[in-house]
Coordinates of C-alpha atoms (C1' of nucleotides) in Angstrom, one line a residue:
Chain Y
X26 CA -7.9 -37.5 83.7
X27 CA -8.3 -36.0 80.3
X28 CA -7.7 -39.7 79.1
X29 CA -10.4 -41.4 81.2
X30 CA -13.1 -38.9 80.9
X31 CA -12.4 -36.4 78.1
X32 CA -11.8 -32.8 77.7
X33 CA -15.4 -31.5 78.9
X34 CA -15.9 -34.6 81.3
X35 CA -12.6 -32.9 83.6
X36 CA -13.1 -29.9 85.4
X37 CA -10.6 -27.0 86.4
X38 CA -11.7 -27.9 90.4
X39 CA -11.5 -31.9 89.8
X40 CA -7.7 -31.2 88.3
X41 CA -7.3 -28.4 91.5
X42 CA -8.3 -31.2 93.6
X43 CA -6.1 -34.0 92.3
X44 CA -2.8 -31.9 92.0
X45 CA -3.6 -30.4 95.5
X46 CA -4.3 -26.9 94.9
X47 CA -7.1 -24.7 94.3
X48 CA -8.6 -24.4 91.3
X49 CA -7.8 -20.7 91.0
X50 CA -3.7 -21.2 91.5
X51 CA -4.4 -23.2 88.4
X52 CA -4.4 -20.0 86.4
X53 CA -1.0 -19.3 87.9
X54 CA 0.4 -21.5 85.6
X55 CA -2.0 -21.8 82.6
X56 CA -3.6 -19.1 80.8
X57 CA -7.4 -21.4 80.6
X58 CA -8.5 -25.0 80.3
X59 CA -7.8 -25.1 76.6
X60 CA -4.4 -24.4 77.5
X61 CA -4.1 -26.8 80.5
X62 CA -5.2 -29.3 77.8
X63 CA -2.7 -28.9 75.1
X64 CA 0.8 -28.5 77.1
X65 CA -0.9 -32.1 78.9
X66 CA -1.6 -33.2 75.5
X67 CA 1.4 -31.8 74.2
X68 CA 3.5 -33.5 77.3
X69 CA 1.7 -37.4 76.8
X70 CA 2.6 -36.9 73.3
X71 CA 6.4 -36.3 73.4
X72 CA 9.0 -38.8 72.6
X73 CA 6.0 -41.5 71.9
X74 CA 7.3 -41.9 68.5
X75 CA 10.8 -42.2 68.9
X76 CA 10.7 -46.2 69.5
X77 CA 8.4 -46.5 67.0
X78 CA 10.5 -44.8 64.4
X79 CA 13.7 -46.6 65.4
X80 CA 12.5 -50.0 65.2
X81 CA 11.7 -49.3 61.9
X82 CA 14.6 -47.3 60.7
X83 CA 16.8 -50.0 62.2
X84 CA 18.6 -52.8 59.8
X85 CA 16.9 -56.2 58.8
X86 CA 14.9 -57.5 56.2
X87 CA 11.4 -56.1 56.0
X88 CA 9.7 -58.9 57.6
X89 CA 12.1 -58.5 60.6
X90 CA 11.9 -54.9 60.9
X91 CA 7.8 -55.1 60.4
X92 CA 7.9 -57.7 63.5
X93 CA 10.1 -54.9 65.5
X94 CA 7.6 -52.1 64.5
X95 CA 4.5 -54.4 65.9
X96 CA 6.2 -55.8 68.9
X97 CA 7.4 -51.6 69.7
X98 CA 3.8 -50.5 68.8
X99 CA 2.0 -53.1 70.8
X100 CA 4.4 -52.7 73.6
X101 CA 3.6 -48.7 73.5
X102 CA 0.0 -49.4 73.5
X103 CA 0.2 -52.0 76.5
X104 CA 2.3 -49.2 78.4
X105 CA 0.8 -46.2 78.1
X106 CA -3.1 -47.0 78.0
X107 CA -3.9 -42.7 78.3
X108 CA -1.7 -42.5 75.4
X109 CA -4.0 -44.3 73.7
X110 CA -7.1 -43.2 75.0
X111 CA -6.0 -39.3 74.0
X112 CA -5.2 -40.6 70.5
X113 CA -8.2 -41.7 70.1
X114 CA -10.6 -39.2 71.8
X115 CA -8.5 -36.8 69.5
X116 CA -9.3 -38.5 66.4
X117 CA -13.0 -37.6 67.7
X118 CA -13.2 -34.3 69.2
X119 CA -9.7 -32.7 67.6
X120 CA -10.4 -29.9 65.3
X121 CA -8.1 -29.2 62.5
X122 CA -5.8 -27.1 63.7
X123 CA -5.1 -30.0 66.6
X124 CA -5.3 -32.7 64.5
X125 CA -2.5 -31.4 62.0
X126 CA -0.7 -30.8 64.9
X127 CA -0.7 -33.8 65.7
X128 CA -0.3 -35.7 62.6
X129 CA 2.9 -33.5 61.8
X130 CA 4.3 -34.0 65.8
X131 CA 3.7 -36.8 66.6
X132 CA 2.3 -39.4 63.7
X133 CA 4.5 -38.1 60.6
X134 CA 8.0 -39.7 61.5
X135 CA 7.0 -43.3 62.1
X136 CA 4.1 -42.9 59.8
X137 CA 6.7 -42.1 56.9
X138 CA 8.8 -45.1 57.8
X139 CA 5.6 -47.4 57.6
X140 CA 5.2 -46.2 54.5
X141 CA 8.8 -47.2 53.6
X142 CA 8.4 -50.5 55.0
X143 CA 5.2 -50.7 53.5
X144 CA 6.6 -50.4 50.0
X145 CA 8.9 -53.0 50.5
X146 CA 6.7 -55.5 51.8
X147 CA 4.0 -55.0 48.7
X148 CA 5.0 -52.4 45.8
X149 CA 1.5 -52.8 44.4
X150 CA -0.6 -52.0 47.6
X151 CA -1.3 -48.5 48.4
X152 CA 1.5 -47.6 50.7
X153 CA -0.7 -45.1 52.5
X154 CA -3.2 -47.7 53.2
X155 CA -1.5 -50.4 53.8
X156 CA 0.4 -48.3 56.4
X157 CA -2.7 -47.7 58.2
X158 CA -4.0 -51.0 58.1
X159 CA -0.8 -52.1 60.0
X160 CA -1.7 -49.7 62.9
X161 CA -5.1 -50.6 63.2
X162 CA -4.7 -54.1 63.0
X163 CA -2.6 -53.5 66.2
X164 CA -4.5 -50.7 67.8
X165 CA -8.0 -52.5 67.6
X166 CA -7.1 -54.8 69.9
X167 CA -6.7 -52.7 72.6
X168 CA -9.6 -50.0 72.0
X169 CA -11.9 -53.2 72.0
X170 CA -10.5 -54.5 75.4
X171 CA -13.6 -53.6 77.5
X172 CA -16.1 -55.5 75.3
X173 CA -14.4 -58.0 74.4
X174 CA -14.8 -59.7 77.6
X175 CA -18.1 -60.0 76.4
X176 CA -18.0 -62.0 73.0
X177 CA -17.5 -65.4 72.7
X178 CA -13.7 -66.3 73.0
X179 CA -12.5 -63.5 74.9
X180 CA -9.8 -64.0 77.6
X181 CA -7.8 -62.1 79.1
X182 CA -4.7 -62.9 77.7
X183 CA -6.1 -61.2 74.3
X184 CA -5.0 -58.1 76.4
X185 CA -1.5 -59.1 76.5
X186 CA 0.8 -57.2 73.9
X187 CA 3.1 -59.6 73.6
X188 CA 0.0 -61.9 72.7
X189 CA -1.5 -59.4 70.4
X190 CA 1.6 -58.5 68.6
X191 CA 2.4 -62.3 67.5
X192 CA -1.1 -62.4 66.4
X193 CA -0.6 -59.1 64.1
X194 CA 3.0 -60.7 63.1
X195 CA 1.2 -64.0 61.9
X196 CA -1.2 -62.1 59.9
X197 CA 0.6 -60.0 58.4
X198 CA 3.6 -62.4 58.0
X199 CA 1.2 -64.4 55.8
X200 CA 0.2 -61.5 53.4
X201 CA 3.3 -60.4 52.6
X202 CA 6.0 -62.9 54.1
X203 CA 6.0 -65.2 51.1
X204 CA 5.5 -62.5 47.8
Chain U
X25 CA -25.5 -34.5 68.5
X26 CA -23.9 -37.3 70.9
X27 CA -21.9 -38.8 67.8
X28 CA -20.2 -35.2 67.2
X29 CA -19.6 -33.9 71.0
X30 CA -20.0 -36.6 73.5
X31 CA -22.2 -37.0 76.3
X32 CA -21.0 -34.0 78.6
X33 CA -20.4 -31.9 75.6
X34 CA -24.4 -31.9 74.9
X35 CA -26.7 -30.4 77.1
X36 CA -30.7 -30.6 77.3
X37 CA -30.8 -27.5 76.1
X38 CA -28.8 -28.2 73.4
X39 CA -31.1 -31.2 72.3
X40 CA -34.5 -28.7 73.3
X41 CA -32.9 -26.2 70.2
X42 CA -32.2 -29.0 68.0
X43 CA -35.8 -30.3 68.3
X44 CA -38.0 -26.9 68.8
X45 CA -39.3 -27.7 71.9
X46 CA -38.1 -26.0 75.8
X47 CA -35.7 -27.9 77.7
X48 CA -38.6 -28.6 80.5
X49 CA -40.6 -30.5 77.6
X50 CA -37.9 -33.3 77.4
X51 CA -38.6 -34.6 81.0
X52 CA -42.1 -35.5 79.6
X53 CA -40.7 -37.6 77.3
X54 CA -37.3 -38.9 78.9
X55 CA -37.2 -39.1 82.4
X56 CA -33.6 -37.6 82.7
X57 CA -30.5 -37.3 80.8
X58 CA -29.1 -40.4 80.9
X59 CA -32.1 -42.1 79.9
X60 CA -32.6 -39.5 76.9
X61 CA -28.9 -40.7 75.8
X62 CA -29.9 -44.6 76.4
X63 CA -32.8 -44.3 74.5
X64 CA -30.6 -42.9 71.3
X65 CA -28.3 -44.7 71.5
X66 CA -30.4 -48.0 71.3
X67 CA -32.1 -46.1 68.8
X68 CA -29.1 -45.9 66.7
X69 CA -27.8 -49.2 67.4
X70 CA -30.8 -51.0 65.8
X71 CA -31.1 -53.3 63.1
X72 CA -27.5 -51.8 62.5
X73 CA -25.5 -55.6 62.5
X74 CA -28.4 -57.5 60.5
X75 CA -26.6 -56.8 57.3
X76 CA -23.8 -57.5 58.6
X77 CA -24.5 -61.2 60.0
X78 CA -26.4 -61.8 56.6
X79 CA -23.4 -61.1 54.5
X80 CA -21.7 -63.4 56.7
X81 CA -23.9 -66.2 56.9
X82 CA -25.0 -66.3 53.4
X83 CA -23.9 -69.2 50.9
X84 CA -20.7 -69.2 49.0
X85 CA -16.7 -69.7 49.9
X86 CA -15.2 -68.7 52.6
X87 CA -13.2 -66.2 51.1
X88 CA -16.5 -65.1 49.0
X89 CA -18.2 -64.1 52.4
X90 CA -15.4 -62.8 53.5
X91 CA -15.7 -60.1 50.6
X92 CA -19.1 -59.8 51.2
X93 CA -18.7 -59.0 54.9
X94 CA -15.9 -56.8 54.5
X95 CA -18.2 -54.6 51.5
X96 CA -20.9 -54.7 54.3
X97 CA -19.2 -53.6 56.9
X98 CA -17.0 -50.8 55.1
X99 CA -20.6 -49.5 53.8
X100 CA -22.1 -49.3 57.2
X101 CA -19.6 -47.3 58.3
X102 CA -19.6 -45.0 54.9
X103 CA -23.2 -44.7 55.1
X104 CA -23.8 -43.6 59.2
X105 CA -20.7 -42.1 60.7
X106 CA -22.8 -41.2 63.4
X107 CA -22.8 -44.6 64.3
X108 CA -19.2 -45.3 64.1
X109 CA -18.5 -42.2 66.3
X110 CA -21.1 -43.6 69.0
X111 CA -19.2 -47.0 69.0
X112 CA -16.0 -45.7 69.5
X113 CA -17.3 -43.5 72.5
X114 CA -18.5 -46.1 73.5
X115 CA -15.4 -48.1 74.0
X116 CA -14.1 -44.8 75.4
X117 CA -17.0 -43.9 78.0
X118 CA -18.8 -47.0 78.0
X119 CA -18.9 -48.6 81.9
X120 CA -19.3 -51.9 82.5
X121 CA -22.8 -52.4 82.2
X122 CA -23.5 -50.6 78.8
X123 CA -20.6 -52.3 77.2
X124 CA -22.5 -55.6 78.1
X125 CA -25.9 -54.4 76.9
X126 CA -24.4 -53.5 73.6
X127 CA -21.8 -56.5 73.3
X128 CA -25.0 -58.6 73.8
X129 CA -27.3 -56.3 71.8
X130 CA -25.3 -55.4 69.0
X131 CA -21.8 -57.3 68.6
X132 CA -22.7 -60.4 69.5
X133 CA -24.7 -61.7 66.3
X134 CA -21.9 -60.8 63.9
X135 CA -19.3 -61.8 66.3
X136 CA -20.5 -64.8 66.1
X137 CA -20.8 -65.1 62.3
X138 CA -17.3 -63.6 62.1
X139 CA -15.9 -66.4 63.8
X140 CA -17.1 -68.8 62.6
X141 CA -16.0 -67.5 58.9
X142 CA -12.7 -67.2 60.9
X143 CA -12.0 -70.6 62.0
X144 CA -12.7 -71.6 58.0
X145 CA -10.4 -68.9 56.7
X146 CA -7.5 -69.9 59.1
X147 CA -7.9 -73.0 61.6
X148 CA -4.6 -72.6 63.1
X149 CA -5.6 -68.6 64.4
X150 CA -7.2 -68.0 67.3
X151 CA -10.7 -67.0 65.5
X152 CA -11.4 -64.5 68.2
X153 CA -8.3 -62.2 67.9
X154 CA -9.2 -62.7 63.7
X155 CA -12.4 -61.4 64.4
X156 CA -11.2 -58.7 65.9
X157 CA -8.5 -58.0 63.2
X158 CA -11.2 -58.1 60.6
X159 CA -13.0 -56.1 62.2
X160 CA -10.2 -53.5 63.0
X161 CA -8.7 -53.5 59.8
X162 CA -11.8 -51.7 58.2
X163 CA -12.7 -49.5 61.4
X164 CA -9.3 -47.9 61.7
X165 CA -9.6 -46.4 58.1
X166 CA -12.8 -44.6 59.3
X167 CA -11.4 -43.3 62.4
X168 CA -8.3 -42.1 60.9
X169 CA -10.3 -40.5 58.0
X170 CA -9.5 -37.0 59.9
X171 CA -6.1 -36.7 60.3
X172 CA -4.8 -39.3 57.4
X173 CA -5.0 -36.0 55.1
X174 CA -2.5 -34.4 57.0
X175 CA -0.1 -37.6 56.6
X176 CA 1.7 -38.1 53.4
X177 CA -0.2 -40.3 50.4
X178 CA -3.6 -39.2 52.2
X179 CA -6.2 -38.9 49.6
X180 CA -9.7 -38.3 49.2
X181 CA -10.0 -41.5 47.7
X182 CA -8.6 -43.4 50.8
X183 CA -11.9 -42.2 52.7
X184 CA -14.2 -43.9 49.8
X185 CA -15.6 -47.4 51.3
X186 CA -15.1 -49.2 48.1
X187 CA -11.7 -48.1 47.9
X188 CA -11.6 -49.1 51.7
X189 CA -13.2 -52.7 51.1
X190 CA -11.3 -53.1 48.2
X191 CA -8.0 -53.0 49.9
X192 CA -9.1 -54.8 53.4
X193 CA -10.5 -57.9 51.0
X194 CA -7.0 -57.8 49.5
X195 CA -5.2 -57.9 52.6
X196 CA -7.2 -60.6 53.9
X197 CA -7.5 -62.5 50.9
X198 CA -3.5 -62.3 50.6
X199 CA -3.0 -63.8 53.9
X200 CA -5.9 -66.3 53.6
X201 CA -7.0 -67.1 50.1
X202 CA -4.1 -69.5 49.4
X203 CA -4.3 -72.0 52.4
Chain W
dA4 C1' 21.9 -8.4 110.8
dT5 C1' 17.9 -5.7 109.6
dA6 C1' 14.6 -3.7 106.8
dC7 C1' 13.0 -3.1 102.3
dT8 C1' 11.1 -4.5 98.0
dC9 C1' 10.0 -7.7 94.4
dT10 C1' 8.6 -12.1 92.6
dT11 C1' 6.5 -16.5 92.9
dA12 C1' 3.0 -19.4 94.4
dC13 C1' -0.8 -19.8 96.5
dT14 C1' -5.3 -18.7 99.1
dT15 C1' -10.5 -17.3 99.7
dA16 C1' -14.3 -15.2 97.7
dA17 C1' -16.9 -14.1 94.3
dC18 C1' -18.4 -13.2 89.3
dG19 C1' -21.6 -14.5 85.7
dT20 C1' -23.0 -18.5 83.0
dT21 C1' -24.5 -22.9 82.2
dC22 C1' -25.8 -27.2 83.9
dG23 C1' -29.6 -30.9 85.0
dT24 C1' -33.9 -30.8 86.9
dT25 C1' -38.5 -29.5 89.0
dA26 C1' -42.8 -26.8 89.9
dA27 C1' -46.6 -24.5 88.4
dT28 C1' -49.1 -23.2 84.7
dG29 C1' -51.0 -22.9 80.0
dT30 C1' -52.7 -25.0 75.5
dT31 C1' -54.8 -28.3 72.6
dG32 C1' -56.8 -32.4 70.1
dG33 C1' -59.8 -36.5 70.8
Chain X
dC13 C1' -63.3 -32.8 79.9
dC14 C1' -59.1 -34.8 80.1
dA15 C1' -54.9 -36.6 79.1
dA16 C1' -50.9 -35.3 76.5
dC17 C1' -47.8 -31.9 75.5
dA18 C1' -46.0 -27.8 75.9
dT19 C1' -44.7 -23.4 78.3
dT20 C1' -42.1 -19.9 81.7
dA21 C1' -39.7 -19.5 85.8
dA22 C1' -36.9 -21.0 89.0
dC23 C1' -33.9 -24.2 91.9
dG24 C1' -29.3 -25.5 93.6
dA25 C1' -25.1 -27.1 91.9
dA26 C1' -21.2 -26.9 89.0
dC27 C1' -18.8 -24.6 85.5
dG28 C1' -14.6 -21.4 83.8
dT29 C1' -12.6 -17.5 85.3
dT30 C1' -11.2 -13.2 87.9
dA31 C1' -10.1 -10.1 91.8
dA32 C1' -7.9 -9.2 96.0
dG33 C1' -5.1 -10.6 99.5
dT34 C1' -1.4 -13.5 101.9
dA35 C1' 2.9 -16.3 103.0
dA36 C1' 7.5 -17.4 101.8
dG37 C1' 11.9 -16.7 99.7
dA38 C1' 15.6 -14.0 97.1
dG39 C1' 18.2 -9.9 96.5
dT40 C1' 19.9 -5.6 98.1
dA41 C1' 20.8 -1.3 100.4
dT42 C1' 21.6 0.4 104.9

DNA sequence: ATACTCTTACTTAACGTTCGTTAATGTTGG
DNA sequence: CCAACATTAACGAACGTTAAGTAAGAGTAT
């Protein structure tokens, strides 16, 4: 819920209602909203890395193990849309205390390995940047999803991760594939 | 106000402060809330893609307009976060028919442009999902901008548009400048 | 087995605040 | 004088939250 309509579009009665209890035994088990928020926040946002990390940790040379980290990543995305959809509303509304929270739970341990695999794949790029650039290149795609529909080309199968990572693949294959 | 809370996190009272007048005065101007939010939000959608589509459509190589679109776009975003912010609520909140008003209103011209530059840089992509990348690629460094300081490598510098456009045009021209 | 308490999980009812919105009423410049 | 623009006051609904009470189960002494 949280994910579809954001933290102050999700009331205490409208969570009551869908969990099937009153909105008062709520406070039973969370001390307020903010709380309710942050162990559901907290909860969507365990273990998301893990697969990320791995397929990048794992052996290969970098263009394999950058074609593992886009296939895992799009495959994440295309699996857990709320995952997304809190990541992103995050990145808007989070304050600073959330946000390095965040960063340093969940986005540090693959963000480091991009890094890595940034580096190999071009020494003279900023590794920071370029490490970004690899996650938004995937991410876009499925944050645009509901307008895309409406631009020229779109079709649905621009939704499909397995479609969007070979896209992101070729791409980046040709920037760096060849150094 | 809408940029920096969201729809549900302003109220018309809210707004009433913000502009010195009572909360009642903004039903003779607007004739409710939604229609207040419509009316900024077109407002700050305006005229916002005409640079954009210029850069694109003006003379020179492909990979010359390509630079040019990618220092337009990066500056857009640098110079009105606000309208960044809206856009990506917009994607978040948006339903149907007000992602069709501003696909048509806003995207849609530059879309256009974008693929067509796409289909020159790289025949053999599909030029909408390139669109989309290009457009990605620079939007994701914008959105991050709040937590990348908390992730190793994050520097001031990585929020500066040039700095941005300077690396996407890179990227790009890496993977496309060569044939 | 019964009666007792204690804890856990929940209920209904209500608190005070804020919400979007409307009604009735000034004020004021052309 | 009148239309435009503002005001104050209030409406009912929804908000987050709290208080007080209840039903069910576990453990234990009698």
């Amino acid at each position: 819920m949280f994910a579809a309509r954001g933290y102050s579009g999700v009331s205490m009665r409208h969570i009551s209602q869908a969990v099937g209890i009153s909105a008062a035994a709520l406070y039973h088990h969370f001390p307020d909203k903010e709380n309710l928020y942050l162990e559901a926040m907290a909860h969507a946002f365990t273990d998301k890395a893990a697969g990320i990390t791995a397929a990048l940790e794992g052996s290969g040379t970098s263009l394999e193990r950058l074609e593992r980290f886009v296939d895992s990543f799009t495959g994440l995305m295309g699996d857990d849309p709320d995952f997304r959809a809190l990541l992103q509303r995050e990145l808007l509304d989070g304050d600073e205390i959330r946000l390095k929270l965040v960063a340093e739970r969940v986005f540090l341990g693959p963000f480091q390995a991009m890094t890595a695999l940034a580096e190999e794949l071009a020494p003279e790029c900023d590794p920071h940047m370029l490490a970004i650039s690899m996650a938004g290149l995937v991410l876009f795609h499925f944050e645009t999803a509901p307008v895309r529909r409406f631009l020229p080309g779109g079709r649905p199968e621009h939704n499909d991760p397995k479609i969007i990572a070979r896209h992101v693949t070729r791409l980046l294959s040709r920037a760096f594939g060849d150094g």
